[in-house]
Amino acid sequence: MSDLKCVSVKYEKLESEWNKKKGRNMELVGSLLTELKLGLTELSFLPTESDELKKKELVLARNILEIGAQYGVETKDIPSFERYMAQLKTYYSDYPDLPKSSLKYELLGLNLLRLLSQNRLAEFHIELELLSIEAILNNPYISNPVALEQYIMEGTYNKILVMKDNVPSPRHAYFIDLLLITIRNEIGSCLEKAYEKISAPECAKMLYLNDKAMDGFVKERGWSIQPDQFVYFQATDKKTHEAEVPTLELAKMAITYAKEMEQIV
């Protein structure tokens, strides 16, 4: 069996397992992906007989990497997702003559969300510059992270929470959850620098946390809620540190919004 045929057969098995709506064997998927990555490496060193055959190899490789990227999200293995995307971007940008991928913009959008959730805003903008204006404005997979980044810069935390329930694909929700964790931690760091203590209810509103989640966050940060219903912060180093997300502005906006909501109620 030729190397291309062998990889194709394994890919068909991978695709069949991945497309199962119920009972998908993730362990088998992971195993097949490992085998196929090795197979693709060997395949890339073989001479091809024609342009058409080369195109088939490229599409096959792209399809495998796309399943790998989705697998990384499903298993919450972000480093794996990042590695698959690093390879996939080559197929998306360097081979315009390949048949269009239905997953291209969903995965590129997820990668943008990953960068946002990791507070890597400079890289986010670099990736954005590689996309067309049409995709940025009209493709929901791309416009979603673009809007989120705008909300972060504005400090309109409430809009991020609303957007979590209006995502273009279920996979987007996972990265928005990670983004919310990042933002909460940034606001928490800002509060520690700005106050020695703060009303527990007001703190919960700023962080958009219910009582149970607030208790967990307080313990995680090493804070304490005293009988007077104030959150007391640990003594922290007051030195400023560089952060791309505008934490002070974000916290101020969260405080303002929480107070406005309180007045409305």
XYZ file of N, CA and C in Angstrom:
795
model
N 0.853 -1.199 0.000
C 0.000 0.000 0.000
C 0.890 1.251 0.000
N 0.606 2.192 -0.920
C 1.411 3.407 -1.001
C 1.248 4.231 0.265
N 2.200 5.121 0.496
C 2.140 5.966 1.691
C 0.893 6.844 1.680
N 0.554 7.404 0.518
C -0.637 8.249 0.412
C -1.893 7.440 0.687
N -1.947 6.240 0.139
C -3.112 5.382 0.353
C -3.240 5.013 1.823
N -2.131 4.707 2.463
C -2.134 4.343 3.884
C -2.654 5.497 4.737
N -2.169 6.706 4.462
C -2.628 7.883 5.202
C -4.104 8.132 4.940
N -4.535 7.941 3.688
C -5.940 8.160 3.328
C -6.862 7.207 4.068
N -6.452 5.947 4.178
C -7.265 4.945 4.878
C -7.391 5.305 6.357
N -6.284 5.706 6.964
C -6.324 6.093 8.385
C -7.163 7.358 8.583
N -7.078 8.266 7.611
C -7.881 9.488 7.718
C -9.369 9.164 7.658
N -9.757 8.254 6.789
C -11.171 7.865 6.691
C -11.664 7.296 8.016
N -10.806 6.540 8.671
C -11.165 5.992 9.984
C -11.294 7.115 11.009
N -10.353 8.063 10.953
C -10.393 9.218 11.856
C -11.653 10.042 11.621
N -11.944 10.330 10.371
C -13.110 11.146 10.023
C -14.399 10.477 10.472
N -14.479 9.164 10.265
C -15.673 8.416 10.663
C -15.894 8.496 12.171
N -14.822 8.348 12.932
C -14.932 8.397 14.395
C -15.258 9.814 14.865
N -14.615 10.801 14.269
C -14.818 12.183 14.681
C -16.241 12.657 14.404
N -16.824 12.187 13.320
C -18.158 12.645 12.923
C -19.296 11.969 13.685
N -18.962 11.045 14.566
C -20.010 10.401 15.368
C -20.642 11.428 16.301
N -21.957 11.513 16.279
C -22.654 12.467 17.146
C -22.694 11.975 18.589
N -22.702 10.660 18.760
C -22.708 10.077 20.101
C -21.677 8.954 20.167
N -21.096 8.802 21.326
C -20.177 7.687 21.536
C -18.836 7.831 20.844
N -18.434 9.066 20.568
C -17.133 9.267 19.939
C -16.024 8.805 20.877
N -15.108 8.010 20.356
C -13.983 7.495 21.132
C -12.813 8.479 21.014
N -12.699 9.365 21.998
C -11.673 10.407 21.931
C -10.262 9.835 22.039
N -10.134 8.726 22.750
C -8.818 8.088 22.861
C -8.369 7.576 21.498
N -9.310 6.986 20.755
C -8.995 6.503 19.408
C -8.657 7.672 18.484
N -9.410 8.752 18.602
C -9.141 9.942 17.786
C -7.726 10.452 18.045
N -7.351 10.542 19.310
C -6.014 11.008 19.662
C -4.927 10.102 19.117
N -5.171 8.801 19.197
C -4.202 7.827 18.698
C -4.037 7.932 17.181
N -5.159 8.059 16.479
C -5.111 8.175 15.017
C -4.430 9.472 14.590
N -4.680 10.539 15.318
C -4.030 11.811 14.994
C -2.514 11.708 15.140
N -2.071 11.022 16.183
C -0.631 10.837 16.387
C -0.019 10.065 15.227
N -0.689 8.990 14.805
C -0.207 8.185 13.678
C -0.205 8.990 12.385
N -1.252 9.771 12.189
C -1.374 10.529 10.946
C -0.372 11.674 10.869
N -0.046 12.277 11.998
C 0.970 13.336 11.985
C 2.308 12.778 11.510
N 2.631 11.573 11.964
C 3.857 10.919 11.521
C 3.767 10.582 10.038
N 2.598 10.087 9.628
C 2.389 9.748 8.220
C 2.522 10.957 7.316
N 2.017 12.092 7.756
C 2.117 13.319 6.959
C 3.564 13.772 6.824
N 4.336 13.594 7.886
C 5.752 13.969 7.845
C 6.488 13.153 6.791
N 6.215 11.849 6.769
C 6.853 10.974 5.786
C 6.378 11.300 4.379
N 5.105 11.624 4.256
C 4.514 11.910 2.949
C 5.110 13.166 2.331
N 5.459 14.120 3.158
C 5.954 15.401 2.651
C 7.312 15.280 1.972
N 8.033 14.176 2.230
C 9.347 14.001 1.627
C 9.293 13.219 0.318
N 8.112 12.717 -0.041
C 7.982 11.905 -1.243
C 7.699 12.779 -2.464
N 8.340 12.468 -3.605
C 8.029 13.216 -4.833
C 6.629 12.864 -5.317
N 5.943 13.809 -5.922
C 4.596 13.562 -6.432
C 4.622 13.478 -7.947
N 3.690 12.711 -8.477
C 3.657 12.473 -9.917
C 2.992 13.613 -10.675
N 2.118 14.337 -10.043
C 1.387 15.388 -10.743
C 0.904 16.452 -9.769
N 0.501 17.602 -10.335
C -0.045 18.677 -9.512
C -1.343 18.245 -8.852
N -2.121 17.435 -9.570
C -3.405 16.985 -9.031
C -3.192 16.097 -7.810
N -2.190 15.227 -7.883
C -1.881 14.359 -6.750
C -1.380 15.191 -5.574
N -0.566 16.196 -5.862
C -0.060 17.072 -4.804
C -1.211 17.797 -4.125
N -2.199 18.221 -4.911
C -3.354 18.917 -4.351
C -4.131 17.997 -3.418
N -4.266 16.734 -3.805
C -4.963 15.764 -2.949
C -4.231 15.590 -1.626
N -2.912 15.541 -1.695
C -2.119 15.405 -0.473
C -2.321 16.613 0.440
N -2.333 17.798 -0.149
C -2.489 19.023 0.639
C -3.863 19.097 1.302
N -4.898 18.724 0.559
C -6.254 18.735 1.126
C -6.364 17.707 2.239
N -5.767 16.537 2.021
C -5.782 15.491 3.040
C -5.086 15.976 4.312
N -3.923 16.589 4.155
C -3.183 17.103 5.314
C -3.993 18.179 6.034
N -4.598 19.072 5.269
C -5.404 20.142 5.874
C -6.576 19.570 6.659
N -7.246 18.568 6.095
C -8.390 17.956 6.779
C -7.981 17.306 8.097
N -6.830 16.650 8.086
C -6.328 16.005 9.306
C -6.010 17.058 10.369
N -5.341 18.112 9.961
C -4.977 19.176 10.904
C -6.210 19.883 11.458
N -7.247 20.013 10.645
C -8.479 20.655 11.116
C -9.163 19.819 12.191
N -9.163 18.509 12.001
C -9.717 17.647 13.052
C -8.841 17.742 14.297
N -7.529 17.800 14.094
C -6.616 17.931 15.227
C -6.857 19.202 16.023
N -7.095 20.310 15.324
C -7.359 21.582 16.005
C -8.654 21.508 16.804
N -9.693 20.917 16.208
C -10.965 20.764 16.920
C -10.805 19.842 18.126
N -10.010 18.802 17.944
C -9.736 17.860 19.033
C -9.050 18.583 20.194
N -8.134 19.492 19.869
C -7.453 20.258 20.912
C -8.424 21.074 21.745
N -9.428 21.666 21.076
C -10.432 22.445 21.807
C -11.315 21.529 22.638
N -11.775 20.434 22.031
C -12.674 19.510 22.729
C -12.027 18.919 23.975
N -10.727 18.670 23.907
C -10.010 18.091 25.054
C -9.399 19.170 25.949
N -9.649 20.431 25.598
C -9.135 21.583 26.359
C -7.612 21.573 26.444
N -6.999 21.092 25.371
C -5.539 21.080 25.271
C -5.132 22.258 24.388
N -5.001 23.422 24.994
C -4.752 24.642 24.232
C -3.386 24.632 23.530
N -2.310 24.141 24.169
C -1.034 24.069 23.441
C -1.138 23.224 22.172
N -1.898 22.119 22.244
C -2.099 21.280 21.065
C -2.857 22.049 19.987
N -3.922 22.742 20.389
C -4.687 23.558 19.441
C -3.782 24.590 18.781
N -2.930 25.212 19.564
C -2.019 26.236 19.039
C -1.063 25.645 18.007
N -0.554 24.449 18.279
C 0.369 23.807 17.332
C -0.336 23.465 16.023
N -1.542 22.918 16.129
C -2.284 22.584 14.910
C -2.583 23.841 14.096
N -2.948 24.926 14.774
C -3.271 26.160 14.063
C -2.034 26.751 13.386
N -0.883 26.619 14.013
C 0.354 27.131 13.417
C 0.612 26.457 12.069
N 0.295 25.162 11.986
C 0.451 24.438 10.726
C -0.674 24.771 9.750
N -1.885 24.858 10.253
C -3.041 25.096 9.385
C -2.970 26.433 8.671
N -2.459 27.442 9.338
C -2.432 28.780 8.739
C -1.638 28.793 7.435
N -0.657 27.894 7.334
C 0.107 27.779 6.090
C -0.790 27.314 4.953
N -1.634 26.334 5.234
C -2.540 25.811 4.205
C -3.582 26.855 3.808
N -4.011 27.657 4.764
C -5.025 28.670 4.475
C -4.458 29.844 3.673
N -3.190 30.169 3.904
C -2.620 31.367 3.275
C -1.773 31.088 2.037
N -1.109 29.926 2.005
C -0.141 29.668 0.934
C -0.691 28.865 -0.237
N -1.881 28.321 -0.079
C -2.440 27.482 -1.147
C -3.853 27.940 -1.516
N -3.965 29.090 -2.164
C -5.290 29.635 -2.494
C -6.063 28.807 -3.513
N -5.367 27.940 -4.244
C -6.045 27.142 -5.270
C -6.706 25.888 -4.718
N -6.478 25.584 -3.448
C -7.131 24.409 -2.861
C -8.626 24.665 -2.709
N -9.438 23.605 -2.727
C -10.877 23.780 -2.465
C -11.076 24.464 -1.119
N -12.067 25.334 -1.037
C -12.304 26.077 0.199
C -12.667 25.143 1.345
N -12.189 25.486 2.520
C -12.507 24.710 3.724
C -13.678 25.351 4.451
N -14.662 24.542 4.807
C -15.823 25.057 5.544
C -15.469 25.404 6.986
N -14.307 24.933 7.449
C -13.896 25.153 8.838
C -12.889 26.293 8.992
N -12.436 26.834 7.881
C -11.353 27.824 7.922
C -11.644 28.973 8.879
N -12.747 29.651 8.683
C -12.997 30.854 9.482
C -13.404 30.531 10.917
N -14.057 29.394 11.105
C -14.373 29.003 12.484
C -13.086 28.801 13.277
N -12.121 28.096 12.673
C -10.870 27.819 13.377
C -10.018 29.079 13.529
N -9.999 29.923 12.510
C -9.257 31.181 12.637
C -9.881 32.066 13.711
N -11.204 32.046 13.792
C -11.891 32.801 14.843
C -11.575 32.265 16.224
N -11.527 30.940 16.344
C -11.167 30.329 17.625
C -9.742 30.699 18.018
N -8.868 30.774 17.027
C -7.488 31.152 17.321
C -7.406 32.595 17.807
N -8.221 33.472 17.229
C -8.276 34.854 17.708
C -8.772 34.910 19.151
N -9.782 34.104 19.452
C -10.300 34.049 20.825
C -9.246 33.518 21.785
N -8.476 32.547 21.325
C -7.397 32.012 22.170
C -6.430 33.124 22.546
N -6.041 33.917 21.569
C -5.099 35.005 21.835
C -5.692 36.027 22.799
N -6.975 36.328 22.633
C -7.636 37.242 23.569
C -7.630 36.678 24.978
N -7.969 35.394 25.094
C -8.065 34.770 26.419
C -6.709 34.677 27.100
N -5.631 34.704 26.305
C -4.279 34.656 26.860
C -3.667 36.054 27.004
N -4.494 37.078 26.758
C -4.038 38.465 26.900
C -2.892 38.793 25.943
N -2.924 38.180 24.754
C -1.873 38.392 23.752
C -2.430 39.301 22.645
N -2.686 40.537 23.014
C -3.383 41.458 22.119
C -2.550 41.860 20.910
N -1.247 41.977 21.070
C -0.395 42.338 19.931
C -0.480 41.261 18.851
N -0.401 39.993 19.265
C -0.505 38.889 18.312
C -1.903 38.814 17.712
N -2.905 39.147 18.515
C -4.284 39.186 18.030
C -4.390 40.132 16.834
N -3.804 41.306 16.955
C -3.893 42.295 15.876
C -3.061 41.883 14.661
N -1.960 41.202 14.889
C -1.154 40.696 13.771
C -1.965 39.686 12.960
N -2.640 38.768 13.656
C -3.464 37.768 12.974
C -4.623 38.435 12.236
N -5.178 39.460 12.836
C -6.318 40.158 12.242
C -5.917 40.839 10.933
N -4.699 41.356 10.889
C -4.224 42.052 9.692
C -4.073 41.116 8.497
N -4.003 39.817 8.753
C -3.866 38.844 7.671
C -5.207 38.513 7.021
N -6.290 38.965 7.623
C -7.628 38.655 7.123
C -8.179 39.805 6.288
N -9.109 39.474 5.409
C -9.721 40.500 4.565
C -10.708 41.340 5.374
N -10.935 42.561 4.918
C -11.911 43.439 5.561
C -13.291 42.792 5.532
N -13.594 42.135 4.425
C -14.901 41.476 4.299
C -15.095 40.421 5.383
N -14.062 39.609 5.623
C -14.152 38.569 6.657
C -14.299 39.193 8.037
N -13.556 40.256 8.288
C -13.605 40.911 9.601
C -14.986 41.491 9.875
N -15.593 42.065 8.853
C -16.878 42.735 9.037
C -18.073 41.797 8.945
N -17.973 40.790 8.072
C -19.168 40.010 7.744
C -19.152 38.554 8.174
N -17.979 38.012 8.489
C -17.951 36.608 8.897
C -18.161 36.518 10.408
N -19.221 35.858 10.868
C -19.522 35.835 12.309
C -18.426 35.204 13.158
N -17.687 34.260 12.586
C -16.614 33.625 13.348
C -15.476 34.606 13.634
N -15.313 35.598 12.756
C -14.260 36.597 12.930
C -14.786 37.838 13.641
N -15.974 38.279 13.262
C -16.526 39.499 13.872
C -16.796 39.315 15.363
N -17.047 38.073 15.784
C -17.278 37.800 17.206
C -16.061 38.156 18.064
N -14.871 37.601 17.790
C -13.706 37.995 18.601
C -13.319 39.459 18.421
N -13.579 40.030 17.235
C -13.286 41.450 17.025
C -14.140 42.302 17.961
N -15.423 41.955 18.068
C -16.322 42.684 18.974
C -15.890 42.508 20.425
N -15.489 41.298 20.785
C -15.043 41.040 22.156
C -13.829 41.887 22.507
N -12.902 41.985 21.563
C -11.710 42.795 21.818
C -12.087 44.258 22.022
N -13.078 44.720 21.271
C -13.546 46.094 21.426
C -14.175 46.300 22.801
N -14.948 45.317 23.254
C -15.579 45.420 24.576
C -14.528 45.444 25.683
N -13.450 44.681 25.478
C -12.364 44.682 26.464
C -11.734 46.070 26.538
N -11.465 46.654 25.379
C -10.830 47.972 25.350
C -11.744 49.037 25.944
N -13.057 48.862 25.761
C -14.022 49.813 26.323
C -14.257 49.569 27.806
N -13.989 48.341 28.254
C -14.295 47.970 29.628
C -15.751 47.616 29.837
N -16.482 47.336 28.768
C -17.907 46.988 28.897
C -18.043 45.483 29.131
N -17.758 45.121 30.355
C -17.713 43.727 30.794
C -19.052 43.027 30.580
N -20.144 43.753 30.810
C -21.472 43.153 30.689
C -21.744 42.646 29.281
N -21.220 43.324 28.266
C -21.447 42.907 26.884
C -20.741 41.589 26.575
N -19.613 41.362 27.234
C -18.899 40.099 27.046
C -19.732 38.952 27.595
N -20.351 39.171 28.755
C -21.202 38.142 29.343
C -22.396 37.839 28.453
N -22.989 38.875 27.879
C -24.130 38.681 26.980
C -23.700 37.911 25.740
N -22.542 38.233 25.212
C -22.068 37.591 23.989
C -21.797 36.102 24.191
N -21.503 35.708 25.416
C -21.253 34.293 25.692
C -22.450 33.432 25.308
N -23.648 33.995 25.403
C -24.860 33.256 25.067
C -25.257 33.430 23.609
N -24.434 34.135 22.840
C -24.743 34.370 21.424
C -23.498 34.125 20.575
N -22.950 32.924 20.705
C -21.717 32.602 19.992
C -22.034 31.900 18.671
N -21.179 32.079 17.660
C -21.426 31.445 16.367
C -21.218 29.939 16.360
N -20.491 29.419 17.343
C -20.337 27.966 17.471
C -20.110 27.635 18.944
N -20.511 26.437 19.392
C -20.336 26.063 20.802
C -18.888 26.147 21.270
N -17.957 25.918 20.351
C -16.542 25.951 20.741
C -16.101 27.351 21.154
N -16.773 28.372 20.635
C -16.420 29.741 21.014
C -16.660 29.978 22.508
N -17.692 29.340 23.051
C -18.055 29.563 24.455
C -16.909 29.174 25.383
N -16.166 28.122 25.027
C -15.055 27.673 25.872
C -13.996 28.770 26.003
N -13.637 29.392 24.886
C -12.617 30.433 24.937
C -13.134 31.701 25.602
N -14.436 31.972 25.463
C -14.996 33.133 26.159
C -14.945 32.905 27.668
N -15.179 31.655 28.099
C -15.036 31.332 29.525
C -13.606 31.613 29.994
N -12.629 31.217 29.176
C -11.229 31.489 29.525
C -10.959 32.989 29.558
N -11.570 33.712 28.615
C -11.409 35.163 28.578
C -11.984 35.809 29.830
N -13.141 35.328 30.267
C -13.766 35.869 31.478
C -12.889 35.629 32.705
N -12.253 34.462 32.754
C -11.334 34.169 33.861
C -10.170 35.158 33.849
N -9.614 35.395 32.657
C -8.512 36.345 32.524
C -8.926 37.738 32.982
N -10.108 38.172 32.539
C -10.583 39.515 32.890
C -10.840 39.624 34.386
N -11.471 38.599 34.964
C -11.738 38.631 36.413
C -10.436 38.722 37.198
N -9.446 37.966 36.772
C -8.162 38.021 37.468
C -7.501 39.389 37.319
N -7.651 39.993 36.137
C -7.092 41.329 35.929
C -7.804 42.353 36.808
N -9.136 42.266 36.873
C -9.891 43.179 37.736
C -9.519 42.943 39.198
N -9.375 41.664 39.572
C -8.975 41.338 40.937
C -7.635 41.955 41.293
N -6.679 41.875 40.369
C -5.361 42.471 40.613
C -5.464 43.982 40.765
N -6.340 44.580 39.951
C -6.529 46.031 40.025
C -7.150 46.429 41.361
N -8.135 45.670 41.821
C -8.789 45.965 43.097
C -7.800 45.874 44.254
N -6.917 44.880 44.182
C -5.910 44.720 45.236
C -5.001 45.946 45.332
N -4.727 46.556 44.198
C -3.852 47.730 44.185
C -4.592 48.994 44.603
N -5.901 49.017 44.348
C -6.672 50.242 44.595
C -7.249 50.322 46.005
N -7.528 49.173 46.631
C -8.223 49.167 47.919
C -7.545 48.240 48.915
N -7.769 48.528 50.191
C -7.391 47.591 51.249
C -8.562 46.676 51.566
N -9.775 47.202 51.376
C -10.979 46.404 51.567
C -12.082 46.993 50.697
N -13.116 46.175 50.449
C -14.236 46.630 49.635
C -15.474 45.827 50.018
N -16.633 46.428 49.888
C -17.882 45.744 50.195
C -17.996 44.461 49.376
N -18.305 43.360 50.046
C -18.403 42.072 49.361
C -19.456 42.079 48.251
N -20.670 42.616 48.495
C -21.666 42.657 47.413
C -21.200 43.477 46.214
N -20.539 44.611 46.487
C -20.064 45.446 45.384
C -18.954 44.744 44.615
N -18.094 44.059 45.326
C -17.009 43.309 44.692
C -17.572 42.215 43.788
N -18.600 41.523 44.277
C -19.234 40.463 43.486
C -19.846 41.029 42.210
N -20.439 42.222 42.315
C -21.040 42.854 41.133
C -19.975 43.226 40.109
N -18.852 43.734 40.592
C -17.767 44.101 39.683
C -17.259 42.887 38.908
N -17.233 41.757 39.602
C -16.697 40.538 39.003
C -17.773 39.692 38.327
N -19.026 40.119 38.454
C -20.157 39.376 37.908
C -20.146 37.923 38.387
N -20.102 37.762 39.699
C -20.085 36.438 40.306
C -21.236 36.309 41.290
N -21.836 35.112 41.338
C -22.836 34.854 42.374
C -22.116 34.520 43.677
N -22.889 34.305 44.747
C -22.279 34.117 46.072
C -21.322 32.932 46.108
N -21.748 31.807 45.537
C -20.916 30.604 45.573
C -19.621 30.811 44.787
N -19.757 31.359 43.589
C -18.575 31.604 42.760
C -17.669 32.653 43.400
N -18.286 33.628 44.058
C -17.516 34.674 44.733
C -16.670 34.080 45.852
N -17.249 33.171 46.626
C -16.499 32.519 47.706
C -15.278 31.791 47.151
N -15.474 31.098 46.036
C -14.363 30.375 45.422
C -13.284 31.311 44.915
N -13.698 32.414 44.314
C -12.741 33.390 43.785
C -11.943 34.033 44.914
N -12.628 34.355 46.008
C -11.972 34.963 47.173
C -10.893 34.030 47.721
N -11.220 32.746 47.857
C -10.245 31.777 48.365
C -9.069 31.642 47.405
N -9.379 31.606 46.124
C -8.339 31.450 45.109
C -7.350 32.613 45.129
N -7.851 33.818 45.392
C -6.996 35.002 45.404
C -6.311 35.225 46.750
N -6.688 34.443 47.760
C -6.105 34.635 49.081
C -6.706 35.803 49.827
N -7.924 36.202 49.428
C -8.633 37.264 50.134
C -9.437 36.654 51.278
N -10.156 37.505 52.001
C -11.044 36.996 53.053
C -12.274 37.889 53.162
N -13.417 37.266 53.438
C -14.653 38.009 53.692
C -14.922 37.950 55.187
N -14.915 39.111 55.821
C -15.082 39.193 57.270
C -16.564 39.372 57.628
N -16.912 39.209 58.916
C -18.316 39.356 59.351
C -18.943 40.701 58.990
N -18.118 41.730 58.799
C -18.673 43.041 58.425
C -19.056 43.103 56.942
N -18.938 41.930 56.250
C -19.288 41.816 54.833
C -18.414 42.685 53.925
N -17.163 42.783 54.336
C -16.170 43.432 53.491
C -15.142 42.394 53.055
N -14.676 42.542 51.834
C -13.581 41.712 51.340
C -12.280 42.411 51.700
N -11.399 41.685 52.378
C -10.098 42.234 52.761
C -9.020 41.603 51.876
N -8.197 42.458 51.290
C -7.161 41.990 50.386
C -5.861 41.761 51.139
N -5.086 40.827 50.629
C -3.760 40.601 51.184
C -2.879 41.784 50.810
N -1.887 42.068 51.637
C -0.930 43.125 51.302
C -0.205 42.724 50.031
N -0.177 43.615 49.067
C 0.452 43.298 47.785
C 1.525 44.310 47.452
N 2.439 43.893 46.591
C 3.460 44.802 46.076
C 2.768 45.823 45.183
N 2.908 47.076 45.490
C 2.189 48.116 44.768
C 2.845 48.496 43.442
N 3.921 47.811 43.089
C 4.574 48.159 41.842
C 3.644 47.866 40.678
N 3.644 48.733 39.709
C 2.819 48.500 38.528
C 3.509 47.474 37.653
N 2.693 46.742 36.915
C 3.252 45.794 35.970
C 2.567 45.995 34.630
N 3.297 45.665 33.574
C 2.749 45.861 32.247
C 1.659 44.844 31.993
N 0.571 45.311 31.413
C -0.527 44.425 31.034
C -1.213 45.024 29.832
N -1.444 44.205 28.834
C -2.032 44.722 27.609
C -3.508 45.001 27.789
N -4.211 44.197 28.552
C -5.606 44.497 28.833
C -5.645 45.680 29.791
N -6.375 46.733 29.468
C -6.394 47.932 30.313
C -7.157 47.682 31.597
N -6.488 47.107 32.582
C -7.177 46.621 33.777
C -7.807 47.727 34.601
N -7.104 48.839 34.763
C -7.663 49.908 35.587
C -8.931 50.452 34.954
N -8.877 50.689 33.651
C -10.061 51.189 32.962
C -11.194 50.170 33.031
N -10.836 48.898 32.879
C -11.833 47.833 32.928
C -12.505 47.788 34.287
N -11.727 47.907 35.335
C -12.298 47.876 36.681
C -13.198 49.077 36.915
N -12.757 50.252 36.460
C -13.582 51.448 36.633
C -14.921 51.303 35.927
N -14.880 50.753 34.710
C -16.119 50.566 33.966
C -17.015 49.557 34.662
N -16.406 48.503 35.213
C -17.191 47.491 35.923
C -17.856 48.089 37.149
N -17.117 48.931 37.870
C -17.674 49.589 39.058
C -18.839 50.490 38.662
N -18.640 51.296 37.622
C -19.690 52.213 37.163
C -20.929 51.453 36.743
N -20.711 50.382 35.971
C -21.861 49.614 35.485
C -22.609 48.963 36.644
N -21.870 48.435 37.601
C -22.513 47.789 38.751
C -23.370 48.787 39.516
N -22.850 50.011 39.686
C -23.612 51.037 40.404
C -24.857 51.452 39.626
N -24.726 51.538 38.294
C -25.877 51.890 37.468
C -26.962 50.825 37.567
N -26.544 49.578 37.546
C -27.496 48.473 37.656
C -28.202 48.513 39.002
N -27.443 48.853 40.046
C -28.019 48.919 41.386
C -29.082 50.011 41.461
N -28.832 51.147 40.784
C -29.796 52.245 40.777
C -31.052 51.873 40.013
N -30.875 51.136 38.901
C -32.026 50.717 38.108
C -32.913 49.793 38.909
N -32.279 48.818 39.586
C -33.035 47.874 40.415
C -33.671 48.597 41.579
